[in-house]
């Protein structure tokens, strides 16, 4: 790819912008990514475009942060630290989780509960609560980052309400027909209840531990759609009253559904 010609303000001296391949290589390592960001800021300042390009700078800054989280030190190899075996994908998720854990433990000091349900097709919904009260969307997001990091440690990924098998690079595997490979539901359940590898143990062994209580529920079935019944005109329409659920309610996609003894339920 040819370099792009640029000029300094008030100057006839032609400079050349770095080509895309070189930029991509710079973004492979934290140090060179930092250098690229600093040079970008310097260049934009020199041509008087820094303020106009603030969105671009912020996007590059976010990407550089991701590079750091992917490639940062993964434990001490001479201490036989298992973190050293993490892939870039796992390291990124672990670092995101570490930040989330720091934020979460400032607010949560009591045991946290996770109600969850997993279908045979690896469809997954969950709800987090403390003392019977659902967590706020912000705290729920922190919990999801922690859960995603635990999944990554087991080469799994939650996307669109389903759990998938992924490669070491975090790419969803394909089955023999080329379709995304959903996780084996029984294996996921075994992991969630494993005395050594469970999500509970993962949180308990963190730098700042959280006590977690988990409870599995039957996966909520979808009610079949029925044709509306046409009532006689003389019948007045009645307001429907929902019965109090005996188990936590879950939402299939996004959002937060408060329920008795459960946190906001959602697919992740």
mmCIF file of C-alpha atoms in Angstrom:
data_model
loop_
_atom_site.group_PDB
_atom_site.id
_atom_site.type_symbol
_atom_site.label_atom_id
_atom_site.label_comp_id
_atom_site.label_asym_id
_atom_site.label_seq_id
_atom_site.Cartn_x
_atom_site.Cartn_y
_atom_site.Cartn_z
ATOM 1 C CA UNK A 1 0.000 0.000 0.000
ATOM 2 C CA UNK A 2 1.411 3.376 -0.979
ATOM 3 C CA UNK A 3 2.114 5.982 1.661
ATOM 4 C CA UNK A 4 -0.220 8.947 1.861
ATOM 5 C CA UNK A 5 1.366 12.335 1.219
ATOM 6 C CA UNK A 6 0.729 15.035 3.828
ATOM 7 C CA UNK A 7 2.042 18.557 4.323
ATOM 8 C CA UNK A 8 2.723 20.663 7.399
ATOM 9 C CA UNK A 9 0.625 23.777 7.853
ATOM 10 C CA UNK A 10 2.377 26.738 6.261
ATOM 11 C CA UNK A 11 5.002 24.532 4.661
ATOM 12 C CA UNK A 12 5.684 23.022 1.259
ATOM 13 C CA UNK A 13 7.566 20.113 2.813
ATOM 14 C CA UNK A 14 5.799 16.880 1.973
ATOM 15 C CA UNK A 15 5.674 14.177 4.623
ATOM 16 C CA UNK A 16 4.339 10.665 4.275
ATOM 17 C CA UNK A 17 1.751 9.000 6.463
ATOM 18 C CA UNK A 18 2.633 5.529 7.634
ATOM 19 C CA UNK A 19 1.078 2.756 5.562
ATOM 20 C CA UNK A 20 -1.623 0.463 7.013
ATOM 21 C CA UNK A 21 0.639 -2.588 7.323
ATOM 22 C CA UNK A 22 3.151 -0.694 9.458
ATOM 23 C CA UNK A 23 0.373 0.680 11.658
ATOM 24 C CA UNK A 24 -1.004 -2.820 12.191
ATOM 25 C CA UNK A 25 2.436 -4.075 13.216
ATOM 26 C CA UNK A 26 2.764 -1.211 15.698
ATOM 27 C CA UNK A 27 -0.509 -2.252 17.285
ATOM 28 C CA UNK A 28 0.773 -5.770 17.939
ATOM 29 C CA UNK A 29 2.821 -4.739 20.984
ATOM 30 C CA UNK A 30 2.026 -2.420 23.933
ATOM 31 C CA UNK A 31 5.207 -0.331 23.661
ATOM 32 C CA UNK A 32 4.912 0.312 19.927
ATOM 33 C CA UNK A 33 1.172 0.955 20.302
ATOM 34 C CA UNK A 34 1.949 3.608 22.933
ATOM 35 C CA UNK A 35 4.498 5.160 20.566
ATOM 36 C CA UNK A 36 1.978 5.189 17.721
ATOM 37 C CA UNK A 37 -0.590 6.961 19.897
ATOM 38 C CA UNK A 38 1.911 9.605 21.035
ATOM 39 C CA UNK A 39 3.074 10.213 17.446
ATOM 40 C CA UNK A 40 -0.534 10.504 16.275
ATOM 41 C CA UNK A 41 -1.224 13.161 18.902
ATOM 42 C CA UNK A 42 1.975 15.041 18.015
ATOM 43 C CA UNK A 43 1.157 14.929 14.314
ATOM 44 C CA UNK A 44 -2.392 16.189 14.816
ATOM 45 C CA UNK A 45 -1.122 19.003 17.045
ATOM 46 C CA UNK A 46 1.424 20.059 14.431
ATOM 47 C CA UNK A 47 -1.262 20.483 11.775
ATOM 48 C CA UNK A 48 -3.807 22.028 14.143
ATOM 49 C CA UNK A 49 -6.309 19.171 13.931
ATOM 50 C CA UNK A 50 -6.111 17.669 17.420
ATOM 51 C CA UNK A 51 -9.448 19.041 18.632
ATOM 52 C CA UNK A 52 -11.261 18.057 15.441
ATOM 53 C CA UNK A 53 -9.830 14.549 15.624
ATOM 54 C CA UNK A 54 -10.605 13.917 19.294
ATOM 55 C CA UNK A 55 -12.920 10.988 18.437
ATOM 56 C CA UNK A 56 -10.182 9.355 16.365
ATOM 57 C CA UNK A 57 -7.649 9.795 19.164
ATOM 58 C CA UNK A 58 -10.067 8.305 21.697
ATOM 59 C CA UNK A 59 -10.703 5.270 19.469
ATOM 60 C CA UNK A 60 -6.968 4.682 19.066
ATOM 61 C CA UNK A 61 -6.498 5.159 22.814
ATOM 62 C CA UNK A 62 -9.159 2.509 23.504
ATOM 63 C CA UNK A 63 -7.493 0.123 21.061
ATOM 64 C CA UNK A 64 -4.096 0.673 22.684
ATOM 65 C CA UNK A 65 -5.682 -0.134 26.041
ATOM 66 C CA UNK A 66 -6.982 -3.409 24.593
ATOM 67 C CA UNK A 67 -3.491 -4.241 23.313
ATOM 68 C CA UNK A 68 -2.122 -3.718 26.822
ATOM 69 C CA UNK A 69 -4.791 -5.976 28.298
ATOM 70 C CA UNK A 70 -4.056 -8.664 25.710
ATOM 71 C CA UNK A 71 -0.268 -8.605 25.863
ATOM 72 C CA UNK A 72 0.490 -7.514 29.429
ATOM 73 C CA UNK A 73 2.538 -9.669 31.809
ATOM 74 C CA UNK A 74 0.698 -12.895 32.600
ATOM 75 C CA UNK A 75 2.218 -13.889 35.906
ATOM 76 C CA UNK A 76 5.693 -15.034 36.862
ATOM 77 C CA UNK A 77 6.867 -18.120 34.930
ATOM 78 C CA UNK A 78 9.417 -19.024 37.627
ATOM 79 C CA UNK A 79 6.545 -19.263 40.130
ATOM 80 C CA UNK A 80 4.664 -21.748 37.925
ATOM 81 C CA UNK A 81 1.845 -19.213 37.705
ATOM 82 C CA UNK A 82 -0.982 -20.708 35.568
ATOM 83 C CA UNK A 83 -1.697 -17.203 34.248
ATOM 84 C CA UNK A 84 1.422 -17.589 32.089
ATOM 85 C CA UNK A 85 -0.473 -20.108 29.970
ATOM 86 C CA UNK A 86 -3.213 -17.668 29.007
ATOM 87 C CA UNK A 87 -3.779 -16.816 25.368
ATOM 88 C CA UNK A 88 -4.228 -13.194 24.237
ATOM 89 C CA UNK A 89 -7.995 -13.744 24.276
ATOM 90 C CA UNK A 90 -7.950 -15.174 27.795
ATOM 91 C CA UNK A 91 -5.577 -12.469 29.022
ATOM 92 C CA UNK A 92 -7.814 -9.706 27.687
ATOM 93 C CA UNK A 93 -10.861 -11.162 29.428
ATOM 94 C CA UNK A 94 -8.898 -11.715 32.661
ATOM 95 C CA UNK A 95 -7.695 -8.098 32.745
ATOM 96 C CA UNK A 96 -11.182 -6.767 32.034
ATOM 97 C CA UNK A 97 -12.431 -8.987 34.859
ATOM 98 C CA UNK A 98 -9.746 -7.745 37.248
ATOM 99 C CA UNK A 99 -10.846 -4.151 36.701
ATOM 100 C CA UNK A 100 -14.489 -5.173 37.129
ATOM 101 C CA UNK A 101 -13.679 -7.031 40.349
ATOM 102 C CA UNK A 102 -11.973 -3.974 41.817
ATOM 103 C CA UNK A 103 -15.046 -1.860 41.085
ATOM 104 C CA UNK A 104 -17.448 -4.536 42.293
ATOM 105 C CA UNK A 105 -15.801 -5.226 45.644
ATOM 106 C CA UNK A 106 -15.983 -1.546 46.570
ATOM 107 C CA UNK A 107 -19.781 -1.816 46.534
ATOM 108 C CA UNK A 108 -20.450 -5.481 47.353
ATOM 109 C CA UNK A 109 -19.260 -6.906 50.654
ATOM 110 C CA UNK A 110 -21.988 -9.476 51.335
ATOM 111 C CA UNK A 111 -22.326 -12.836 49.547
ATOM 112 C CA UNK A 112 -23.648 -12.551 45.999
ATOM 113 C CA UNK A 113 -26.132 -14.953 44.420
ATOM 114 C CA UNK A 114 -26.281 -16.063 40.802
ATOM 115 C CA UNK A 115 -29.507 -17.681 39.608
ATOM 116 C CA UNK A 116 -29.015 -19.261 36.214
ATOM 117 C CA UNK A 117 -30.616 -21.556 33.675
ATOM 118 C CA UNK A 118 -29.024 -23.430 30.786
ATOM 119 C CA UNK A 119 -30.942 -25.174 28.023
ATOM 120 C CA UNK A 120 -29.866 -28.300 26.158
ATOM 121 C CA UNK A 121 -28.967 -25.983 23.253
ATOM 122 C CA UNK A 122 -26.571 -24.010 25.487
ATOM 123 C CA UNK A 123 -28.950 -21.051 25.757
ATOM 124 C CA UNK A 124 -27.994 -19.265 28.949
ATOM 125 C CA UNK A 125 -29.733 -16.746 31.200
ATOM 126 C CA UNK A 126 -28.593 -15.480 34.559
ATOM 127 C CA UNK A 127 -29.463 -13.084 37.347
ATOM 128 C CA UNK A 128 -27.274 -11.627 40.102
ATOM 129 C CA UNK A 129 -28.490 -10.370 43.466
ATOM 130 C CA UNK A 130 -27.272 -9.450 46.937
ATOM 131 C CA UNK A 131 -29.516 -9.926 49.977
ATOM 132 C CA UNK A 132 -32.442 -10.627 47.668
ATOM 133 C CA UNK A 133 -32.075 -7.361 45.758
ATOM 134 C CA UNK A 134 -31.165 -7.296 42.039
ATOM 135 C CA UNK A 135 -27.954 -5.568 41.041
ATOM 136 C CA UNK A 136 -27.947 -2.331 39.088
ATOM 137 C CA UNK A 137 -27.176 -2.515 35.343
ATOM 138 C CA UNK A 138 -23.667 -1.172 36.003
ATOM 139 C CA UNK A 139 -22.870 -3.828 38.620
ATOM 140 C CA UNK A 140 -24.495 -6.466 36.430
ATOM 141 C CA UNK A 141 -22.093 -5.497 33.652
ATOM 142 C CA UNK A 142 -19.142 -6.026 36.011
ATOM 143 C CA UNK A 143 -20.498 -9.473 36.909
ATOM 144 C CA UNK A 144 -20.778 -10.345 33.232
ATOM 145 C CA UNK A 145 -17.150 -9.372 32.647
ATOM 146 C CA UNK A 146 -16.148 -11.729 35.453
ATOM 147 C CA UNK A 147 -18.286 -14.538 34.068
ATOM 148 C CA UNK A 148 -16.943 -13.980 30.548
ATOM 149 C CA UNK A 149 -13.387 -14.242 31.862
ATOM 150 C CA UNK A 150 -14.252 -17.529 33.567
ATOM 151 C CA UNK A 151 -15.768 -18.804 30.323
ATOM 152 C CA UNK A 152 -12.643 -17.764 28.407
ATOM 153 C CA UNK A 153 -10.460 -19.751 30.825
ATOM 154 C CA UNK A 154 -12.456 -22.780 29.694
ATOM 155 C CA UNK A 155 -12.388 -21.902 25.962
ATOM 156 C CA UNK A 156 -16.018 -20.827 25.980
ATOM 157 C CA UNK A 157 -17.772 -17.630 24.916
ATOM 158 C CA UNK A 158 -21.213 -16.184 25.618
ATOM 159 C CA UNK A 159 -22.780 -14.417 22.650
ATOM 160 C CA UNK A 160 -26.382 -13.568 21.853
ATOM 161 C CA UNK A 161 -27.719 -15.588 24.766
ATOM 162 C CA UNK A 162 -25.828 -18.780 23.867
ATOM 163 C CA UNK A 163 -22.550 -20.307 24.975
ATOM 164 C CA UNK A 164 -20.148 -21.385 22.231
ATOM 165 C CA UNK A 165 -16.931 -23.357 21.956
ATOM 166 C CA UNK A 166 -14.033 -21.103 20.939
ATOM 167 C CA UNK A 167 -10.428 -21.474 19.830
ATOM 168 C CA UNK A 168 -7.431 -20.201 21.800
ATOM 169 C CA UNK A 169 -7.848 -16.909 19.928
ATOM 170 C CA UNK A 170 -11.467 -16.545 20.996
ATOM 171 C CA UNK A 171 -12.870 -17.413 17.563
ATOM 172 C CA UNK A 172 -16.083 -19.460 17.617
ATOM 173 C CA UNK A 173 -15.444 -22.962 16.340
ATOM 174 C CA UNK A 174 -17.411 -24.434 13.436
ATOM 175 C CA UNK A 175 -19.014 -27.840 13.257
ATOM 176 C CA UNK A 176 -18.793 -30.218 10.294
ATOM 177 C CA UNK A 177 -21.435 -28.216 8.421
ATOM 178 C CA UNK A 178 -19.739 -24.880 9.035
ATOM 179 C CA UNK A 179 -22.257 -23.720 11.634
ATOM 180 C CA UNK A 180 -21.172 -22.092 14.928
ATOM 181 C CA UNK A 181 -20.455 -24.798 17.501
ATOM 182 C CA UNK A 182 -22.552 -24.383 20.632
ATOM 183 C CA UNK A 183 -21.092 -25.630 23.890
ATOM 184 C CA UNK A 184 -22.012 -28.987 25.354
ATOM 185 C CA UNK A 185 -24.601 -28.048 27.975
ATOM 186 C CA UNK A 186 -23.684 -30.951 30.248
ATOM 187 C CA UNK A 187 -20.017 -29.914 30.187
ATOM 188 C CA UNK A 188 -20.897 -26.320 31.094
ATOM 189 C CA UNK A 189 -23.053 -27.521 33.989
ATOM 190 C CA UNK A 190 -20.229 -29.761 35.185
ATOM 191 C CA UNK A 191 -17.846 -26.797 35.107
ATOM 192 C CA UNK A 192 -20.298 -24.620 37.033
ATOM 193 C CA UNK A 193 -20.429 -27.285 39.749
ATOM 194 C CA UNK A 194 -16.777 -28.336 39.656
ATOM 195 C CA UNK A 195 -15.171 -28.083 43.133
ATOM 196 C CA UNK A 196 -11.926 -26.803 41.591
ATOM 197 C CA UNK A 197 -12.875 -25.020 38.346
ATOM 198 C CA UNK A 198 -16.301 -23.522 39.106
ATOM 199 C CA UNK A 199 -17.186 -19.845 38.760
ATOM 200 C CA UNK A 200 -17.542 -19.737 42.548
ATOM 201 C CA UNK A 201 -13.933 -20.860 42.990
ATOM 202 C CA UNK A 202 -12.783 -18.426 40.284
ATOM 203 C CA UNK A 203 -14.254 -15.496 42.234
ATOM 204 C CA UNK A 204 -13.003 -16.780 45.577
ATOM 205 C CA UNK A 205 -9.432 -17.052 44.271
ATOM 206 C CA UNK A 206 -9.261 -13.560 42.784
ATOM 207 C CA UNK A 207 -7.042 -10.787 44.114
ATOM 208 C CA UNK A 208 -10.172 -9.457 45.811
ATOM 209 C CA UNK A 209 -12.488 -12.363 46.452
ATOM 210 C CA UNK A 210 -16.276 -12.417 46.295
ATOM 211 C CA UNK A 211 -18.368 -15.104 47.937
ATOM 212 C CA UNK A 212 -20.818 -16.445 45.369
ATOM 213 C CA UNK A 213 -23.850 -18.670 45.831
ATOM 214 C CA UNK A 214 -25.204 -20.300 42.674
ATOM 215 C CA UNK A 215 -28.598 -21.849 42.041
ATOM 216 C CA UNK A 216 -29.691 -23.589 38.854
ATOM 217 C CA UNK A 217 -33.255 -23.311 37.561
ATOM 218 C CA UNK A 218 -35.107 -25.040 34.708
ATOM 219 C CA UNK A 219 -34.617 -23.117 31.482
ATOM 220 C CA UNK A 220 -37.702 -20.923 30.865
ATOM 221 C CA UNK A 221 -39.696 -22.400 28.002
ATOM 222 C CA UNK A 222 -41.131 -20.216 25.289
ATOM 223 C CA UNK A 223 -44.910 -20.253 25.350
ATOM 224 C CA UNK A 224 -46.344 -21.082 21.902
ATOM 225 C CA UNK A 225 -48.106 -18.197 20.225
ATOM 226 C CA UNK A 226 -51.880 -18.700 20.119
ATOM 227 C CA UNK A 227 -54.480 -16.960 18.047
ATOM 228 C CA UNK A 228 -56.403 -14.325 20.031
ATOM 229 C CA UNK A 229 -59.873 -15.396 21.138
ATOM 230 C CA UNK A 230 -62.590 -13.020 19.959
ATOM 231 C CA UNK A 231 -64.899 -12.256 22.872
ATOM 232 C CA UNK A 232 -68.518 -11.240 22.632
ATOM 233 C CA UNK A 233 -69.051 -7.487 22.448
ATOM 234 C CA UNK A 234 -71.032 -7.381 25.650
ATOM 235 C CA UNK A 235 -68.047 -8.671 27.611
ATOM 236 C CA UNK A 236 -65.948 -5.900 29.041
ATOM 237 C CA UNK A 237 -62.169 -6.289 28.575
ATOM 238 C CA UNK A 238 -60.416 -7.343 31.764
ATOM 239 C CA UNK A 239 -56.996 -6.230 32.899
ATOM 240 C CA UNK A 240 -54.656 -9.190 33.121
ATOM 241 C CA UNK A 241 -52.960 -9.783 36.453
ATOM 242 C CA UNK A 242 -49.738 -11.771 36.404
ATOM 243 C CA UNK A 243 -49.295 -14.420 39.089
ATOM 244 C CA UNK A 244 -46.347 -14.085 41.455
ATOM 245 C CA UNK A 245 -43.538 -16.273 40.069
ATOM 246 C CA UNK A 246 -42.207 -19.026 42.294
ATOM 247 C CA UNK A 247 -38.774 -18.916 40.640
ATOM 248 C CA UNK A 248 -36.663 -16.010 39.382
ATOM 249 C CA UNK A 249 -37.716 -14.576 36.033
ATOM 250 C CA UNK A 250 -35.204 -14.211 33.276
ATOM 251 C CA UNK A 251 -35.050 -12.101 30.155
ATOM 252 C CA UNK A 252 -33.906 -13.658 26.913
ATOM 253 C CA UNK A 253 -32.094 -10.631 25.548
ATOM 254 C CA UNK A 254 -30.633 -7.631 27.386
ATOM 255 C CA UNK A 255 -32.332 -5.502 29.991
ATOM 256 C CA UNK A 256 -32.961 -6.206 33.651
ATOM 257 C CA UNK A 257 -35.916 -8.050 35.151
ATOM 258 C CA UNK A 258 -36.207 -7.780 38.941
ATOM 259 C CA UNK A 259 -37.596 -10.877 40.616
ATOM 260 C CA UNK A 260 -37.874 -12.377 44.051
ATOM 261 C CA UNK A 261 -34.497 -13.576 45.278
ATOM 262 C CA UNK A 262 -32.807 -12.879 41.973
ATOM 263 C CA UNK A 263 -30.871 -10.200 40.199
ATOM 264 C CA UNK A 264 -31.537 -8.720 36.837
ATOM 265 C CA UNK A 265 -32.052 -11.637 34.511
ATOM 266 C CA UNK A 266 -30.657 -11.550 31.017
ATOM 267 C CA UNK A 267 -28.909 -13.486 28.346
ATOM 268 C CA UNK A 268 -25.261 -12.559 27.919
#
